[in-house]
Short mmCIF file of C-alpha atoms in Angstrom, two decimals:
data_model
loop_
_atom_site.label_atom_id
_atom_site.label_comp_id
_atom_site.label_asym_id
_atom_site.label_seq_id
_atom_site.Cartn_x
_atom_site.Cartn_y
_atom_site.Cartn_z
CA MET A 1 10.24 37.16 2.13
CA ALA A 2 9.98 34.00 0.00
CA VAL A 3 13.39 32.41 -0.40
CA SER A 4 13.98 30.44 -3.56
CA LEU A 5 16.63 27.76 -3.17
CA ASN A 6 17.97 28.49 -6.53
CA GLU A 7 17.97 31.73 -8.77
CA SER A 8 15.69 30.27 -11.06
CA GLY A 9 13.68 27.79 -9.31
CA PHE A 10 10.26 28.10 -10.99
CA ALA A 11 12.08 28.27 -14.33
CA ALA A 12 13.95 25.13 -13.75
CA HIS A 13 10.91 23.48 -12.63
CA GLN A 14 8.99 24.61 -15.94
CA ALA A 15 11.78 23.02 -17.86
CA GLY A 16 11.24 19.63 -15.87
CA VAL A 17 7.30 19.90 -16.57
CA ASP A 18 8.12 20.42 -20.42
CA ARG A 19 10.15 17.38 -20.35
CA LEU A 20 7.39 15.55 -18.65
CA LEU A 21 4.83 16.58 -21.14
CA ALA A 22 7.34 15.64 -24.08
CA SER A 23 7.66 12.28 -22.58
CA TYR A 24 3.78 11.81 -22.34
CA ARG A 25 3.25 12.63 -25.97
CA ALA A 26 6.00 9.93 -26.93
CA ILE A 27 4.15 7.26 -25.09
CA PRO A 28 1.97 5.27 -27.83
CA ALA A 29 -1.77 5.79 -27.52
CA ASP A 30 -2.26 2.03 -26.72
CA ALA A 31 0.24 1.77 -24.08
CA ASP A 32 -0.10 2.35 -20.38
CA VAL A 33 1.35 5.46 -18.89
CA ARG A 34 3.74 4.99 -16.10
CA LEU A 35 6.64 6.65 -14.54
CA ALA A 36 10.25 6.06 -15.74
CA LYS A 37 12.12 5.89 -12.29
CA LYS A 38 14.48 3.15 -11.28
CA THR A 39 13.42 3.32 -7.42
CA SER A 40 10.55 2.77 -5.66
CA ASN A 41 9.30 2.31 -1.78
CA LEU A 42 6.42 0.01 -3.14
CA PHE A 43 6.66 -3.53 -2.12
CA ARG A 44 4.28 -5.29 -4.59
CA ALA A 45 5.34 -7.05 -7.66
CA ARG A 46 4.75 -5.03 -10.66
CA ALA A 47 4.41 -6.34 -14.41
CA LYS A 48 7.20 -4.98 -16.69
CA ASN A 49 6.17 -1.85 -18.84
CA PRO A 50 7.59 -2.31 -22.35
CA ALA A 51 6.67 1.30 -23.31
CA PRO A 52 8.63 4.35 -22.58
CA GLY A 53 7.89 6.05 -19.43
CA LEU A 54 7.10 9.58 -18.07
CA ASP A 55 10.62 11.60 -17.90
CA VAL A 56 10.27 12.96 -14.15
CA SER A 57 13.97 13.68 -14.10
CA GLY A 58 13.13 17.47 -13.81
CA LEU A 59 10.72 17.07 -11.00
CA ALA A 60 12.99 16.18 -8.06
CA LYS A 61 13.87 19.72 -6.52
CA VAL A 62 12.14 22.19 -3.60
CA ILE A 63 11.32 24.97 -5.81
CA GLN A 64 10.77 27.42 -2.97
CA VAL A 65 10.50 27.88 0.99
CA ASP A 66 8.58 30.75 2.23
CA PRO A 67 9.77 30.93 6.04
CA GLU A 68 7.17 33.56 6.89
CA ALA A 69 4.16 32.08 5.56
CA GLU A 70 5.49 28.59 6.57
CA THR A 71 4.89 26.78 3.20
CA ALA A 72 7.06 25.31 0.55
CA ASP A 73 6.61 24.72 -3.00
CA VAL A 74 8.03 21.42 -4.01
CA ALA A 75 8.17 19.24 -7.07
CA GLY A 76 6.35 15.89 -6.91
CA MET A 77 9.33 13.60 -7.16
CA THR A 78 11.34 15.35 -4.37
CA THR A 79 12.27 13.08 -1.50
CA TYR A 80 11.59 13.99 2.12
CA GLU A 81 15.53 13.78 2.65
CA ASP A 82 16.22 16.81 0.20
CA LEU A 83 12.88 18.39 1.54
CA VAL A 84 13.87 18.55 5.06
CA ALA A 85 17.34 19.62 4.02
CA ALA A 86 15.92 22.67 2.61
CA THR A 87 13.42 23.32 5.43
CA LEU A 88 15.36 22.67 8.64
CA PRO A 89 17.70 25.82 8.27
CA TYR A 90 14.63 27.97 8.66
CA GLY A 91 13.51 26.04 11.76
CA LEU A 92 10.82 24.34 9.73
CA ALA A 93 9.53 20.86 8.63
CA PRO A 94 6.79 19.41 6.93
CA LEU A 95 3.83 18.57 9.46
CA VAL A 96 4.46 15.03 8.68
CA VAL A 97 7.66 13.36 7.72
CA PRO A 98 7.59 9.73 6.74
CA GLN A 99 10.20 7.57 8.11
CA LEU A 100 12.32 6.77 5.28
CA LYS A 101 14.50 9.31 3.26
CA THR A 102 13.81 8.38 -0.12
CA ILE A 103 10.07 8.42 0.34
CA THR A 104 8.87 11.45 -2.09
CA LEU A 105 6.53 14.02 -1.25
CA GLY A 106 4.22 13.06 -4.29
CA GLY A 107 4.40 9.39 -3.30
CA ALA A 108 3.26 10.15 0.30
CA VAL A 109 0.21 12.04 -1.04
CA THR A 110 -0.86 9.80 -3.62
CA GLY A 111 -0.04 6.51 -1.47
CA LEU A 112 -0.30 7.88 2.06
CA GLY A 113 2.18 8.35 4.73
CA ILE A 114 2.29 8.37 8.41
CA GLU A 115 4.80 9.47 11.39
CA SER A 116 4.78 10.26 15.00
CA THR A 117 3.41 13.80 14.45
CA SER A 118 0.09 12.25 12.88
CA PHE A 119 -1.73 12.03 16.06
CA ARG A 120 -1.93 16.08 15.92
CA ASN A 121 -1.00 16.66 12.24
CA GLY A 122 -2.91 13.91 10.47
CA LEU A 123 -1.45 12.32 7.28
CA PRO A 124 0.58 14.20 4.66
CA HIS A 125 -2.07 15.07 2.23
CA GLU A 126 -3.56 16.89 4.61
CA SER A 127 -1.02 19.77 4.71
CA VAL A 128 -1.20 20.16 0.98
CA LEU A 129 -2.73 23.50 0.15
CA GLU A 130 -2.68 23.00 -3.85
CA MET A 131 -1.01 20.82 -6.19
CA ASP A 132 -0.45 20.51 -10.05
CA VAL A 133 -1.42 17.28 -11.44
CA LEU A 134 -0.84 15.48 -14.75
CA THR A 135 -3.93 13.75 -15.47
CA GLY A 136 -4.52 10.72 -17.50
CA ALA A 137 -5.87 13.01 -20.25
CA GLY A 138 -2.26 14.55 -20.54
CA GLU A 139 -3.36 17.82 -19.01
CA ILE A 140 -1.77 19.66 -16.10
CA ILE A 141 -4.32 20.97 -13.93
CA THR A 142 -4.20 22.70 -10.57
CA ALA A 143 -6.54 21.18 -7.69
CA THR A 144 -7.32 22.85 -4.54
CA PRO A 145 -9.83 22.23 -1.74
CA ASP A 146 -12.36 24.67 -3.39
CA ASN A 147 -11.81 24.97 -6.97
CA GLU A 148 -13.33 23.31 -9.87
CA HIS A 149 -10.89 20.39 -9.19
CA ALA A 150 -11.72 19.80 -5.65
CA GLU A 151 -12.96 16.28 -6.03
CA LEU A 152 -9.58 15.35 -7.55
CA PHE A 153 -7.69 17.13 -4.87
CA ARG A 154 -9.98 14.99 -2.25
CA GLY A 155 -9.58 11.75 -4.39
CA PHE A 156 -6.13 11.91 -4.96
CA PRO A 157 -4.80 10.41 -1.66
CA ASN A 158 -4.53 6.82 -1.96
CA SER A 159 -5.11 6.73 -5.91
CA TYR A 160 -1.38 5.63 -6.46
CA GLY A 161 -0.90 7.07 -9.64
CA THR A 162 -4.09 5.86 -11.01
CA LEU A 163 -5.77 9.46 -11.52
CA GLY A 164 -2.50 11.25 -12.35
CA TYR A 165 0.82 12.27 -10.96
CA SER A 166 1.68 15.30 -8.73
CA VAL A 167 3.89 17.67 -10.59
CA ARG A 168 4.20 20.36 -7.93
CA LEU A 169 2.63 20.54 -4.51
CA LYS A 170 2.46 23.67 -2.09
CA ILE A 171 2.30 22.45 1.64
CA GLU A 172 2.18 23.68 5.07
CA LEU A 173 5.41 23.74 6.98
CA GLU A 174 5.46 23.99 11.08
CA SER A 175 8.18 25.45 13.36
CA VAL A 176 10.48 22.76 15.14
CA GLN A 177 13.36 23.03 17.88
CA PRO A 178 16.75 22.00 17.53
CA PHE A 179 16.33 19.00 19.60
CA VAL A 180 13.77 16.47 20.74
CA ALA A 181 13.67 15.11 24.17
CA LEU A 182 12.41 11.38 24.43
CA ARG A 183 10.56 9.50 27.00
CA HIS A 184 10.37 5.69 26.45
CA VAL A 185 7.51 4.45 28.56
CA ARG A 186 7.46 0.71 29.24
CA PHE A 187 4.22 -1.16 29.44
CA HIS A 188 3.94 -4.88 30.61
CA ASP A 189 -0.04 -5.12 29.22
CA LEU A 190 -1.16 -3.99 25.88
CA ARG A 191 -4.41 -2.64 27.10
CA GLU A 192 -2.96 -0.44 29.37
CA LEU A 193 -0.59 0.67 26.43
CA GLU A 194 -3.88 1.23 24.39
CA SER A 195 -5.52 3.16 27.28
CA VAL A 196 -2.63 5.62 27.75
CA LEU A 197 -2.07 6.10 24.04
CA ALA A 198 -5.76 7.26 23.73
CA ARG A 199 -5.26 9.60 26.57
CA ILE A 200 -2.27 11.14 25.28
CA VAL A 201 -3.72 11.94 21.74
CA THR A 202 -6.63 13.54 23.24
CA GLU A 203 -4.71 15.55 26.13
CA LYS A 204 -1.37 16.08 23.91
CA SER A 205 0.50 15.55 27.37
CA TYR A 206 1.90 12.92 29.65
CA ASP A 207 2.53 13.23 33.44
CA GLY A 208 2.81 16.90 33.13
CA GLU A 209 4.88 17.34 30.04
CA PRO A 210 3.66 18.08 26.50
CA VAL A 211 4.02 15.43 23.86
CA ASP A 212 4.97 16.73 20.35
CA TYR A 213 5.63 13.36 18.87
CA LEU A 214 4.18 9.93 19.69
CA ASP A 215 4.62 6.40 18.49
CA GLY A 216 5.32 2.79 20.06
CA VAL A 217 7.06 -0.49 19.69
CA VAL A 218 5.76 -3.85 20.47
CA PHE A 219 8.36 -6.77 21.06
CA THR A 220 6.10 -9.11 22.86
CA ALA A 221 2.75 -9.06 24.63
CA GLU A 222 4.46 -8.35 27.89
CA GLU A 223 6.93 -5.88 26.57
CA SER A 224 5.78 -2.91 24.64
CA TYR A 225 6.55 0.85 24.49
CA LEU A 226 5.45 4.23 23.82
CA THR A 227 7.91 6.76 22.77
CA LEU A 228 6.89 10.48 23.71
CA GLY A 229 8.99 13.26 22.09
CA ARG A 230 9.03 16.75 22.98
CA ARG A 231 10.45 19.87 21.08
CA THR A 232 13.32 21.62 22.92
CA ASP A 233 15.97 24.20 22.42
CA THR A 234 17.86 23.33 25.36
CA PRO A 235 21.48 22.44 24.46
CA GLY A 236 22.93 19.34 25.88
CA PRO A 237 24.49 15.91 24.76
CA VAL A 238 22.58 13.80 22.11
CA SER A 239 22.64 10.31 20.93
CA ASP A 240 23.73 9.02 17.76
CA TYR A 241 22.28 6.01 16.17
CA THR A 242 23.84 6.21 12.82
CA GLY A 243 27.07 4.00 13.97
CA MET A 244 27.16 1.15 16.10
CA ASP A 245 24.18 1.89 18.41
CA ILE A 246 20.85 0.98 17.13
CA TYR A 247 17.76 2.94 17.77
CA TYR A 248 14.95 0.39 18.41
CA ARG A 249 17.27 -1.39 20.90
CA SER A 250 17.69 1.78 22.75
CA ILE A 251 14.27 1.99 23.60
CA GLN A 252 14.19 -1.37 25.70
CA HIS A 253 14.53 -1.19 29.53
CA GLU A 254 13.16 -3.41 32.37
CA SER A 255 10.44 -0.76 33.72
CA GLY A 256 9.23 2.86 33.99
CA ILE A 257 10.84 5.38 31.88
CA LYS A 258 14.02 5.71 29.92
CA THR A 259 15.00 9.01 28.49
CA ASP A 260 16.99 10.09 25.46
CA ARG A 261 17.74 13.17 23.40
CA LEU A 262 18.38 13.48 19.61
CA THR A 263 18.80 16.39 17.28
CA ILE A 264 15.58 17.08 15.25
CA HIS A 265 17.55 16.00 11.98
CA ASP A 266 18.41 12.61 13.72
CA TYR A 267 14.96 12.39 15.22
CA LEU A 268 13.19 12.61 11.75
CA TRP A 269 15.61 9.92 10.25
CA ARG A 270 16.00 7.69 13.41
CA TRP A 271 14.41 4.66 11.61
CA ASP A 272 16.07 4.97 8.39
CA THR A 273 19.50 3.69 9.42
CA ASP A 274 18.22 0.48 9.99
CA TRP A 275 15.14 0.57 8.14
CA PHE A 276 13.24 0.20 11.43
CA TRP A 277 14.63 -3.08 12.46
CA CYS A 278 14.84 -4.71 9.01
CA SER A 279 18.51 -4.52 8.50
CA ARG A 280 18.96 -7.33 10.86
CA ALA A 281 17.96 -9.49 8.10
CA PHE A 282 21.02 -8.63 6.15
CA GLY A 283 23.29 -9.15 9.11
CA ALA A 284 23.85 -5.29 9.52
CA GLN A 285 23.10 -5.29 13.23
CA ASN A 286 25.63 -8.02 13.96
CA PRO A 287 28.53 -5.84 15.50
CA ARG A 288 31.24 -7.98 13.86
CA ILE A 289 29.51 -7.10 10.24
CA ARG A 290 28.09 -3.70 11.21
CA LYS A 291 31.68 -2.48 12.26
CA PHE A 292 32.76 -2.88 8.54
CA TRP A 293 29.41 -2.20 6.70
CA PRO A 294 30.24 1.32 5.02
CA LYS A 295 28.16 4.02 6.71
CA ARG A 296 26.81 5.43 3.47
CA TYR A 297 25.19 1.95 2.82
CA ARG A 298 23.25 2.14 6.15
CA ARG A 299 20.12 3.46 4.97
CA SER A 300 16.79 2.11 3.72
CA SER A 301 17.46 2.68 -0.11
CA PHE A 302 20.33 0.41 0.16
CA TYR A 303 18.54 -2.27 1.94
CA TRP A 304 15.67 -1.95 -0.64
CA LYS A 305 18.13 -2.65 -3.36
CA LEU A 306 19.16 -6.04 -1.45
CA VAL A 307 15.54 -6.84 -1.36
CA ALA A 308 15.02 -6.35 -5.02
CA LEU A 309 17.86 -8.69 -5.74
CA ASP A 310 16.35 -11.07 -3.44
CA HIS A 311 13.10 -11.05 -5.34
CA LYS A 312 14.60 -11.28 -8.57
CA TYR A 313 16.74 -14.21 -7.71
CA ARG A 314 14.58 -15.79 -5.24
CA ILE A 315 17.81 -16.09 -2.97
CA GLY A 316 15.89 -16.44 0.19
CA ASP A 317 13.54 -19.13 -1.12
CA LYS A 318 16.78 -21.16 -2.47
CA MET A 319 18.46 -20.84 0.90
CA GLU A 320 15.34 -22.25 2.42
CA ALA A 321 15.01 -24.96 0.17
CA ARG A 322 18.60 -26.13 0.79
CA GLN A 323 17.52 -26.49 4.49
CA GLY A 324 14.45 -28.61 3.50
CA ASN A 325 12.16 -25.47 4.38
CA PRO A 326 9.34 -24.41 2.25
CA PRO A 327 9.31 -20.87 0.65
CA ARG A 328 8.50 -17.85 2.90
CA GLU A 329 5.53 -15.32 2.35
CA ARG A 330 6.39 -11.77 2.48
CA VAL A 331 4.34 -9.89 4.84
CA VAL A 332 5.11 -6.31 4.69
CA GLN A 333 2.34 -4.31 5.62
CA ASP A 334 0.75 -1.09 7.35
CA ILE A 335 -2.78 -1.16 8.72
CA GLU A 336 -4.82 1.01 10.76
CA VAL A 337 -7.48 0.03 13.42
CA PRO A 338 -9.46 2.18 15.81
CA VAL A 339 -7.46 2.92 18.80
CA GLU A 340 -9.82 0.86 20.67
CA ARG A 341 -9.03 -2.31 18.80
CA THR A 342 -5.45 -2.02 18.95
CA ALA A 343 -4.80 -4.40 21.84
CA ASP A 344 -7.27 -6.69 20.22
CA PHE A 345 -5.34 -6.64 16.76
CA VAL A 346 -2.07 -6.76 18.38
CA ASP A 347 -2.93 -9.85 20.63
CA TRP A 348 -4.47 -11.65 17.56
CA PHE A 349 -1.31 -10.75 15.33
CA LEU A 350 1.16 -11.98 17.98
CA ARG A 351 -0.76 -15.12 18.31
CA ASP A 352 -1.19 -15.99 14.76
CA ILE A 353 1.62 -14.15 12.56
CA PRO A 354 5.25 -14.98 13.83
CA ILE A 355 6.66 -11.41 13.23
CA GLU A 356 8.02 -9.05 15.72
CA PRO A 357 8.77 -6.19 16.57
CA ILE A 358 5.53 -4.19 15.61
CA TRP A 359 5.58 -0.47 15.09
CA LEU A 360 2.60 1.51 16.37
CA CYS A 361 1.75 5.09 15.17
CA PRO A 362 -1.52 6.92 16.28
CA LEU A 363 -3.19 9.24 13.76
CA ARG A 364 -6.14 11.49 13.82
CA LEU A 365 -7.36 13.17 10.69
CA ARG A 366 -6.92 17.16 10.98
CA ASP A 367 -10.07 17.56 8.88
CA ALA A 368 -13.30 17.25 10.98
CA ALA A 369 -16.55 16.40 9.56
CA PRO A 370 -19.35 19.18 9.00
CA GLU A 371 -21.44 19.30 12.10
CA GLY A 372 -24.03 16.96 12.27
CA THR A 373 -22.77 14.69 9.45
CA THR A 374 -20.53 11.68 9.29
CA GLU A 375 -19.12 12.67 5.85
CA ARG A 376 -15.55 11.39 5.36
CA PRO A 377 -13.16 13.89 3.54
CA TRP A 378 -10.72 11.45 1.78
CA PRO A 379 -12.95 9.00 -0.12
CA LEU A 380 -10.27 6.70 -1.31
CA TYR A 381 -9.12 6.05 2.13
CA PRO A 382 -12.08 6.76 4.07
CA LEU A 383 -11.03 7.30 8.06
CA GLN A 384 -13.65 8.70 9.97
CA PRO A 385 -13.16 11.93 11.19
CA ASN A 386 -13.12 13.00 14.92
CA ARG A 387 -11.72 9.34 15.56
CA THR A 388 -8.28 8.07 16.63
CA TYR A 389 -6.78 5.22 14.73
CA VAL A 390 -3.49 3.31 15.30
CA ASN A 391 -1.41 2.37 12.68
CA ALA A 392 0.37 -0.85 13.02
CA GLY A 393 3.60 -1.75 10.78
CA PHE A 394 4.93 -5.05 10.28
CA TRP A 395 7.82 -6.14 7.74
CA SER A 396 9.10 -9.59 7.39
CA ALA A 397 8.22 -12.78 6.05
CA VAL A 398 6.73 -16.19 7.53
CA PRO A 399 6.83 -19.79 6.32
CA THR A 400 4.11 -20.92 3.83
CA VAL A 401 2.12 -23.91 4.59
CA PRO A 402 1.38 -26.63 2.13
CA GLY A 403 -1.86 -26.53 0.83
CA GLN A 404 -2.80 -22.94 1.85
CA PRO A 405 -3.64 -20.39 -0.92
CA GLU A 406 -1.34 -17.68 -1.96
CA GLY A 407 -0.95 -14.93 0.57
CA ALA A 408 -2.51 -16.82 3.38
CA ALA A 409 -1.13 -14.89 6.04
CA ASN A 410 -1.98 -11.51 4.30
CA ARG A 411 -5.42 -12.50 3.57
CA ALA A 412 -5.78 -13.22 7.26
CA ILE A 413 -4.74 -9.90 8.25
CA GLU A 414 -6.91 -8.28 5.58
CA HIS A 415 -9.82 -10.24 7.11
CA LYS A 416 -9.00 -9.14 10.56
CA VAL A 417 -8.44 -5.43 9.63
CA THR A 418 -11.78 -5.47 8.15
CA GLU A 419 -13.68 -7.11 11.07
CA PHE A 420 -11.79 -4.26 13.34
CA ASP A 421 -13.22 -1.52 11.09
CA GLY A 422 -10.05 -0.67 9.91
CA HIS A 423 -7.80 -0.09 6.64
CA LYS A 424 -4.74 -1.48 4.94
CA SER A 425 -2.30 0.74 2.89
CA LEU A 426 -1.88 -0.45 -0.51
CA TYR A 427 2.01 -0.22 -1.23
CA SER A 428 2.52 -3.97 -0.86
CA ASP A 429 0.49 -7.30 -1.83
CA ALA A 430 -3.24 -7.10 -1.47
CA PHE A 431 -5.95 -10.13 -2.10
CA TYR A 432 -9.02 -8.66 -1.91
CA ASP A 433 -11.66 -9.72 -4.61
CA GLN A 434 -12.95 -6.69 -6.73
CA GLU A 435 -16.22 -5.98 -4.91
CA GLU A 436 -14.67 -5.85 -1.33
CA PHE A 437 -11.85 -3.62 -2.70
CA ALA A 438 -14.31 -1.19 -4.24
CA ALA A 439 -16.31 -1.13 -1.01
CA LEU A 440 -13.18 -0.32 1.07
CA TYR A 441 -11.29 2.18 -1.57
CA GLY A 442 -13.85 4.51 -3.03
CA GLY A 443 -16.04 2.62 -5.19
CA GLU A 444 -18.30 4.58 -7.32
CA HIS A 445 -16.87 7.82 -6.16
CA TYR A 446 -13.33 6.49 -7.88
CA THR A 447 -14.90 5.46 -10.74
CA GLU A 448 -16.44 8.62 -11.56
CA LEU A 449 -13.22 10.47 -10.88
CA LYS A 450 -11.54 7.91 -13.26
CA LYS A 451 -13.98 8.97 -16.09
CA ARG A 452 -13.25 12.32 -15.60
CA TYR A 453 -9.47 12.45 -15.21
CA ASP A 454 -8.46 9.69 -17.42
CA PRO A 455 -11.23 9.33 -19.82
CA ASP A 456 -9.18 7.07 -22.30
CA GLN A 457 -7.94 4.75 -19.52
CA ARG A 458 -4.18 5.70 -20.13
CA LEU A 459 -3.48 4.86 -16.58
CA LEU A 460 -3.82 1.45 -14.86
CA ASP A 461 -6.91 1.50 -12.45
CA LEU A 462 -6.33 1.07 -8.73
CA TYR A 463 -7.54 -2.68 -8.52
CA SER A 464 -5.36 -3.62 -11.40
CA LYS A 465 -2.23 -1.94 -9.87
CA ALA A 466 -2.78 -2.55 -6.26
CA VAL A 467 -4.38 -6.38 -6.14
CA GLN A 468 -3.62 -7.46 -9.83
CA ARG A 469 -0.11 -6.21 -9.93
CA LYS A 470 -0.19 -5.09 -13.50
#
């Protein structure tokens, strides 16, 4: 039996939709249509919008969980924190749960997301069964893989709100166990790590044990790890990394394999307490500071607010200037390269970009290309089906060099990723020229979708939003 999380889940959702449509109609015809939301997990500067925005305040709830069908109907602005809280009591979770609690389901679908289940479950948009979308034309349409809006369904991922905004999504869920048993496997050579990672993706096992979750961390060329997770219902002691202990530091050891256990809840959010390792920039990993740092503020959403203050007042640059140093260039990116280029990319990155650690997360699209073709099913982020990629995430800043163009380090990364037949996510700074951008992110296919679903150009186009920061 389907279980509604409140007595009038769909009625409340419809009230939120009505407010959304009313706010759309209140936006002047010559103004850009944007969301009226105070928080975001984007890391690129955006021009201030003088017009009123879309009221999405009523679109932040899980509408219904169906434990028998293993599906959920979810409003587009619902955070994964709330979504997971609604599904775990049934022993279920989304097929991919991005790492940070305040990422929304709609955001992960229109802007991509990834996690340690992606080597077997692909990306979040691949578990969407249908979605209601508010288009640029002000219409709410339902898109599925095989109805008259199938092209929008396929073109929506990586469109970043430039084709419309998801209002409701029906997604698949999967069974989970109460605990995750972890093995942290150390490597002293990146090419060995690459080889083992590729084999685990194919075999879904390592050393005779199944692997249900897979990601990795690179500290140096001589110190890297793969973390292998296995679902289990066996009771026993578990670790807690929401207090003084720090998860990514627990991975490190001298050689061989180190084991650990977490509850499924704490495993899904293992990175959020310290925003991977970025909390160290605020001193939150210093034991003397961490001891007094309120626990409720040890989460990615609070660190993001500190970053926003730094951007607004340029605190970091002013501190660097006092020490006689140039401003720093923000390098906050996630990229994907084919698995066989992983060691090549990481080797280059460690030599040329002074940032560590680096997160690694393998992925493989669930959707296979039709037999005898090389068709790519998600045209705005055209990864090849039947091919393994590895996401590399790195989030910090590097010193600028006088005389170099703006974004020199980011531009070098873009060139290297393209050279290695990879792709870069668009949630942060991008510096592509318009022709190269079109070749990488949908080209004419995107243009045709834009004409159909935003004929009056009420929404910004993808290049304006991702590169020109409008």
